[in-house]
CSV table of C-alpha atoms in Angstrom, one decimal:
chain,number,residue,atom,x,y,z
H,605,UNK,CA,-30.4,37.3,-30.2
H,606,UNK,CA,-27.8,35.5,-31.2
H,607,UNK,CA,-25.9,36.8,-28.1
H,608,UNK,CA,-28.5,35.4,-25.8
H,609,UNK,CA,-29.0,32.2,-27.2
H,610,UNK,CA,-25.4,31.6,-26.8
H,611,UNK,CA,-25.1,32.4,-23.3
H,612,UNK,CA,-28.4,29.9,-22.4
H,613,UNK,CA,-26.3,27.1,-24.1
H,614,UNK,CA,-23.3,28.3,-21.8
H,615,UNK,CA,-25.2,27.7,-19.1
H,616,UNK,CA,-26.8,25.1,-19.3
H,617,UNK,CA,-23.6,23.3,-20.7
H,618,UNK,CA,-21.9,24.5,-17.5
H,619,UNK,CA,-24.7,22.9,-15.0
H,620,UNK,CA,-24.6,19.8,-17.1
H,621,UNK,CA,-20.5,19.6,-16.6
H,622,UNK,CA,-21.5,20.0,-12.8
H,623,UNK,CA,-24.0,17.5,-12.5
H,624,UNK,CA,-21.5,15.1,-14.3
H,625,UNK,CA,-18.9,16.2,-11.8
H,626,UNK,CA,-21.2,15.7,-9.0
H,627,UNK,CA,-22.4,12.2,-10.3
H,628,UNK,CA,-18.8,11.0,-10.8
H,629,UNK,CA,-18.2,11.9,-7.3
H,630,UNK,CA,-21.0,10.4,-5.8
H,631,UNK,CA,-20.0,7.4,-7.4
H,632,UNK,CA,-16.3,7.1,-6.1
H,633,UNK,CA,-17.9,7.4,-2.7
H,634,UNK,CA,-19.7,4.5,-2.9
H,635,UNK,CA,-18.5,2.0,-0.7
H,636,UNK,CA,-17.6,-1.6,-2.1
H,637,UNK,CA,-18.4,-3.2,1.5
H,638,UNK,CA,-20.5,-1.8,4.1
H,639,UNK,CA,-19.3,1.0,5.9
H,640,UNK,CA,-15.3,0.5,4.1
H,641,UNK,CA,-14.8,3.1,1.4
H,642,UNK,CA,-11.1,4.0,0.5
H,643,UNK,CA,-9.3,4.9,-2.1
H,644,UNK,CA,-9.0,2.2,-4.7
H,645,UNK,CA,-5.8,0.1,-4.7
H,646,UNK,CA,-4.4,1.7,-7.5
H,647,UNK,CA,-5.0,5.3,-6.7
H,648,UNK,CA,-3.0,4.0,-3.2
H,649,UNK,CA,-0.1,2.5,-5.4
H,650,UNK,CA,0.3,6.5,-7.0
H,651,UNK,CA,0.3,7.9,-3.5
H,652,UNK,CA,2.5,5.9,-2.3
H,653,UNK,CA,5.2,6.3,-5.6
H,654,UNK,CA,4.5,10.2,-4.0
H,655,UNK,CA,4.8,9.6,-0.9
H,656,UNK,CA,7.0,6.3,0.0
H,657,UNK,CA,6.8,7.0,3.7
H,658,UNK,CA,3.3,6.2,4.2
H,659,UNK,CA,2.4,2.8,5.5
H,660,UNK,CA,-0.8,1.5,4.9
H,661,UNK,CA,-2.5,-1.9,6.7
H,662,UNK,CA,-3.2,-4.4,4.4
H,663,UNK,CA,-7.2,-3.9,3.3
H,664,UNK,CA,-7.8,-7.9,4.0
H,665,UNK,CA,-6.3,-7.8,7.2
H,666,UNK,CA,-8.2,-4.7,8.6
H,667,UNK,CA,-11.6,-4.3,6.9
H,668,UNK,CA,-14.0,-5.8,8.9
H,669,UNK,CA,-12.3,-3.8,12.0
H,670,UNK,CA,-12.8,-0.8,10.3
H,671,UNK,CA,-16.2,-1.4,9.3
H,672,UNK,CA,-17.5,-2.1,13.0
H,673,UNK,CA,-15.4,1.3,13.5
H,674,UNK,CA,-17.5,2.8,11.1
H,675,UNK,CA,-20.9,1.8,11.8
H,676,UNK,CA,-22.3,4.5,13.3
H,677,UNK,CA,-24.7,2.3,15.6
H,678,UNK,CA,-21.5,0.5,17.0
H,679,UNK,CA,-21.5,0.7,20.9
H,680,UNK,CA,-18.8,2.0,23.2
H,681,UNK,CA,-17.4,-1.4,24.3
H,682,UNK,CA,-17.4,-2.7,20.8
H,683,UNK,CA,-16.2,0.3,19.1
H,684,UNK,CA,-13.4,-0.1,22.1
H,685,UNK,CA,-12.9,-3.3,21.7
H,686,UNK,CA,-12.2,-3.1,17.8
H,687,UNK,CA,-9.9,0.2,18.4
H,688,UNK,CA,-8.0,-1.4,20.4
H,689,UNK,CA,-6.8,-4.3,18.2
H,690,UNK,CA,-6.9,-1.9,15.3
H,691,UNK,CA,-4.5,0.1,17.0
H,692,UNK,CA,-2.3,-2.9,18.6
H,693,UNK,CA,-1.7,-3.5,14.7
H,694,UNK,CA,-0.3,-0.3,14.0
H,695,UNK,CA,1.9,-0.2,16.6
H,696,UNK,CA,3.1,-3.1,15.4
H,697,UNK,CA,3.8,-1.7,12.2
H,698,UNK,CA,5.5,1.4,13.5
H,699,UNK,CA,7.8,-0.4,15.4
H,700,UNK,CA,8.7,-2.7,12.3
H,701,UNK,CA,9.3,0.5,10.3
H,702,UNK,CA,11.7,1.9,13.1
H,703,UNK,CA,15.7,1.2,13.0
H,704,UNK,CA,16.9,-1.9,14.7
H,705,UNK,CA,20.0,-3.6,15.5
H,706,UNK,CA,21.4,-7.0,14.4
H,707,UNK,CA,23.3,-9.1,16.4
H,708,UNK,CA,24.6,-13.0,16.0
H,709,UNK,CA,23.2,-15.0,18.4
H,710,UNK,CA,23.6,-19.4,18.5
H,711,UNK,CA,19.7,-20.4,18.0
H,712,UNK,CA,18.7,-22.4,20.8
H,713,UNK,CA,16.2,-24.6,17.9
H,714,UNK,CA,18.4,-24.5,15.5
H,715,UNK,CA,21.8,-26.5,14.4
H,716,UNK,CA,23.2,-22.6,12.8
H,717,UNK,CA,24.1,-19.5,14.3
H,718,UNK,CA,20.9,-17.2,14.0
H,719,UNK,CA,20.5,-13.5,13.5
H,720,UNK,CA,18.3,-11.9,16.1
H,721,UNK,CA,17.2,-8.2,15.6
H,722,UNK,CA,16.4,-6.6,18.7
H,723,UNK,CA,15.6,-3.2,20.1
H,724,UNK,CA,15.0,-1.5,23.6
H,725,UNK,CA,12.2,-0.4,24.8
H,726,UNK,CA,13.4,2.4,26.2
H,727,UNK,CA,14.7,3.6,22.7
H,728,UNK,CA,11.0,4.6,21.8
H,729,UNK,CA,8.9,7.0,23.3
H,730,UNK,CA,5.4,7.3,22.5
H,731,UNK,CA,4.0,10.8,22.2
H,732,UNK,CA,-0.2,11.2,22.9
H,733,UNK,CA,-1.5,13.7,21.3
H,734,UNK,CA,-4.6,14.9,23.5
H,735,UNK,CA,-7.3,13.6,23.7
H,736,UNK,CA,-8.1,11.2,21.2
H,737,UNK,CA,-4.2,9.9,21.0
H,738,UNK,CA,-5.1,8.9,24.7
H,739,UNK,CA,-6.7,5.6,23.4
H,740,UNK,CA,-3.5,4.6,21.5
H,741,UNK,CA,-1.5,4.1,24.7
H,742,UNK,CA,-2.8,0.8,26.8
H,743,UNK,CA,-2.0,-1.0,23.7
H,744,UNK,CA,1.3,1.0,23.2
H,745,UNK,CA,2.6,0.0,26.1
H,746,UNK,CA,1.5,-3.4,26.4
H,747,UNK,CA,3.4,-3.2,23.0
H,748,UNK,CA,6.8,-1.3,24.6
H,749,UNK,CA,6.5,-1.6,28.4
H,750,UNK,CA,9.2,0.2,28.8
H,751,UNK,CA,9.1,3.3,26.6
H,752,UNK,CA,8.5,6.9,27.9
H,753,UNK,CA,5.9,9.0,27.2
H,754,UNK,CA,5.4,12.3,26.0
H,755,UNK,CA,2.1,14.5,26.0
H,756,UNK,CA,1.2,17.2,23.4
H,757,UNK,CA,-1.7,19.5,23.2
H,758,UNK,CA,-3.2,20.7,19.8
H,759,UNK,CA,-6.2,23.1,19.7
H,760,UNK,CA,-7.8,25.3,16.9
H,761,UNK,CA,-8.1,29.1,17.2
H,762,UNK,CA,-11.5,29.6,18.3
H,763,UNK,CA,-11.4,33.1,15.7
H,764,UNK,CA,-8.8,31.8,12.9
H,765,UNK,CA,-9.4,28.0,13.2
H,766,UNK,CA,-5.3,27.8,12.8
H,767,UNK,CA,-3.8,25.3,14.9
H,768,UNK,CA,-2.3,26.3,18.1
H,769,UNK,CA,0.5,24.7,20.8
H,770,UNK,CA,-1.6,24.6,23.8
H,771,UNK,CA,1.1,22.1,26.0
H,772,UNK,CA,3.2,19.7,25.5
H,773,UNK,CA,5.9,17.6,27.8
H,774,UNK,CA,8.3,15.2,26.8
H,775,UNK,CA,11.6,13.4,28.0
H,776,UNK,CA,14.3,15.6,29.0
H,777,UNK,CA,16.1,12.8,26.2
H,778,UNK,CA,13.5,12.7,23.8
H,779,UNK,CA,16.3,13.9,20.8
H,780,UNK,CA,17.9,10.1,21.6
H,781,UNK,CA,14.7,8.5,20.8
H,782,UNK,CA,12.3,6.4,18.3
H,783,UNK,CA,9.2,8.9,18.6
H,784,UNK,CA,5.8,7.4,18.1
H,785,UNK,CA,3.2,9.8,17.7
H,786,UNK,CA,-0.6,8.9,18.0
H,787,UNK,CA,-3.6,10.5,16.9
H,788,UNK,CA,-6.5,9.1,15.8
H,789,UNK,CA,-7.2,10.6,12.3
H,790,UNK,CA,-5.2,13.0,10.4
H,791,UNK,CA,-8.1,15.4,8.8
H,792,UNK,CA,-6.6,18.3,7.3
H,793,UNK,CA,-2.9,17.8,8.5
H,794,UNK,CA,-2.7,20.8,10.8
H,795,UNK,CA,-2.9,19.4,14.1
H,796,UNK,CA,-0.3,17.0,13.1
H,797,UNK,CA,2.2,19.4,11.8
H,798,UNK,CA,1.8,21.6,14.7
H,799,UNK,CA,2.9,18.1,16.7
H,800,UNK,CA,5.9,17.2,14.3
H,801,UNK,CA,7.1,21.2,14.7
H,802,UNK,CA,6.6,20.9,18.4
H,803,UNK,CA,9.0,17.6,18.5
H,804,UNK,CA,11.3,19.3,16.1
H,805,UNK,CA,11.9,22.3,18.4
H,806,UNK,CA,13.0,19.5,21.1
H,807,UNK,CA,15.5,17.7,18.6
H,808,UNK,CA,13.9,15.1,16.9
H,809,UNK,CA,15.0,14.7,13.5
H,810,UNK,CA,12.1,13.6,11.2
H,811,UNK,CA,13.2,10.5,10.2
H,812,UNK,CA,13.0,8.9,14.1
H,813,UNK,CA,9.1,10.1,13.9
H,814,UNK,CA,6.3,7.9,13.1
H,815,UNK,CA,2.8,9.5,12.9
H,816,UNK,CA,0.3,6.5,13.8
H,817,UNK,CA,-3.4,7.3,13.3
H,818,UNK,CA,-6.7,5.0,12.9
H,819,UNK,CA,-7.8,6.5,9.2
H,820,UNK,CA,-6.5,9.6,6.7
H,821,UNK,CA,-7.6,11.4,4.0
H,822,UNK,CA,-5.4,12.7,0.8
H,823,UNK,CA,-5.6,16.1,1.5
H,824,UNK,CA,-3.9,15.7,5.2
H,825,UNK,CA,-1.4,13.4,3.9
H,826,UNK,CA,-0.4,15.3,1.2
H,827,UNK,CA,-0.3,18.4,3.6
H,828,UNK,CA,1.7,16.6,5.9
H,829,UNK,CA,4.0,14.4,3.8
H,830,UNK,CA,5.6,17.6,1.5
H,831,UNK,CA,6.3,19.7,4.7
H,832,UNK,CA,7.7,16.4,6.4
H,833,UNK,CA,8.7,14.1,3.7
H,834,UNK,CA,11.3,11.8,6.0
H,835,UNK,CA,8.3,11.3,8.6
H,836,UNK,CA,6.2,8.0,8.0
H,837,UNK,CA,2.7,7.8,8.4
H,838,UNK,CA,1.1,4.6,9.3
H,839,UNK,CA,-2.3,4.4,9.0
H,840,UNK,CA,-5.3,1.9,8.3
H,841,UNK,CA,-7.3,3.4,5.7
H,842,UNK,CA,-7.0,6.5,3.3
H,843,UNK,CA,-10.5,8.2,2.9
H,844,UNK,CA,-11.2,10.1,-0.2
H,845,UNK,CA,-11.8,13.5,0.9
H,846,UNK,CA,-12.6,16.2,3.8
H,847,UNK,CA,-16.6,17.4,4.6
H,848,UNK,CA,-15.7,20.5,3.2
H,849,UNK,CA,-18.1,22.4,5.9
H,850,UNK,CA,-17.0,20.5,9.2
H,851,UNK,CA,-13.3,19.4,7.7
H,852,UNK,CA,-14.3,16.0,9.0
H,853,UNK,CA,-13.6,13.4,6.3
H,854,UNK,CA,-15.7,11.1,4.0
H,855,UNK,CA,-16.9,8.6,5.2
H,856,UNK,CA,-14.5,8.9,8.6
H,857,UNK,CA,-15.3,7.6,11.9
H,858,UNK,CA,-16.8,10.3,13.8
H,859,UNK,CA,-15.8,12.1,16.6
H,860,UNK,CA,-13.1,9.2,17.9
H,861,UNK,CA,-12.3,10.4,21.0
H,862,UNK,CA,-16.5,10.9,22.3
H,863,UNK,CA,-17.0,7.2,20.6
H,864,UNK,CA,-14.2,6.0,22.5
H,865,UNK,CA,-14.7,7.2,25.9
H,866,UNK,CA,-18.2,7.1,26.0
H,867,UNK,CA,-18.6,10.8,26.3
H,868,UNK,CA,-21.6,10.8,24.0
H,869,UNK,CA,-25.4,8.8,23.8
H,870,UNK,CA,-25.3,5.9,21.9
């Protein structure tokens, strides 16, 4: 009797553990603005003291883009429209985390010689990964009109769901340059360590790659940042976790590349 009682209270304390668990989680997920829910500031300060070569856009300065991004009843122009300036941001950023050179130069407003940094455009090369990294390169090259551009193709294993190298073409030179690579979300890191492998095979050392995506969530990152830890990530947003079911994240953006070109109802 005594038996069975005690395995009723086991129970029953283990469901209530689990509906606390479940509460909790619930509750993280709740988003502090419409349609924006990332990881808290602080939780981003620990990831980054793991991981100092992620780069994240400051919350103030993207927000409200992300948040049209997110609304799921946003229409193809707008959503568009607010991609693209999202994305002219971060390729801003990447280029401001790549190496530059200094030379002296006499200011033409100013009474003291001046420092200007400057770089080449044809030291970068921006690497699509297909299809939704296609959307990252109008602004990319409006960005770096003269960098190359390189083409990589990613695609699950219809049976194993691992990642698999379907194509991929790049400069004959791409070892000499400041690789940019563009996807629009890194989910569970696969697909974007199959890329950085793929580049690595051609040369390119991992510190001259910078992975450049719309949103992230922790366990991609973390996937991707101890196999690759010289390779920065740049990235808008941080979610908190993957839909365990459909490995899409929480609260995410949907299927980016559909919402992007259209290729679904609205």
């Amino acid at each position: 009797m005594n038996s069975r009682l005690l395995k009723i209270f086991e129970t029953g304390f283990l469901g209530l553990i689990g509906f606390t668990l479940i509460a909790q989680q619930q509750k993280r997920f709740q988003c502090a603005a419409p349609y924006f829910s990332f990881i808290s500031h602080s939780e981003l300060q620990q990831f980054h003291l793991r991981f100092p070569s992620l780069y994240v856009l400051d919350k103030f300065q993207v927000e409200h883009l992300l948040g049209v991004i997110r609304n799921q009843t946003t229409q193809t122009k707008d959503f568009r429209l607010y991609s693209d300036r999202l994305i002219r941001l971060l390729m801003e950023k990447a280029i401001s985390e790549h190496s530059k050179k200094l030379s002296p130069q006499e200011g033409l407003q100013a009474q003291t010689p001046a420092q200007e940094i400057q770089f080449e455009n044809k030291q970068f090369c921006v690497v699509v990964m297909v299809r939704s990294g296609n959307a990252f390169l109008s602004e990319a090259l409006k960005v770096l009109p003269g960098a190359s551009v390189g083409f990589i193709l990613v695609q699950e294993h219809p049976q194993t769901k691992d990642p698999q190298l379907i194509y991929c073409k790049f400069p004959e030179d791409i070892d000499q340059k400041q690789v940019i690579l563009t996807d629009a979300m890194i989910t569970t890191g696969g697909r974007i360590s199959t890329a950085i492998k793929a580049l690595q095979s051609n040369g390119v050392n991992q510190e001259n790659i910078a992975a450049v995506n719309i949103v992230s969530c922790e366990k991609g990152l973390s996937k991707v940042l101890h196999q690759f830890p010289k390779v920065k990530v740049i990235t808008a947003g941080v979610d908190y976790a993957l839909n365990t079911i459909q490995d899409h994240r929480f609260p995410g953006v949907g299927d980016f590349g559909d919402r992007y070109f259209g290729t679904v109802d609205q």
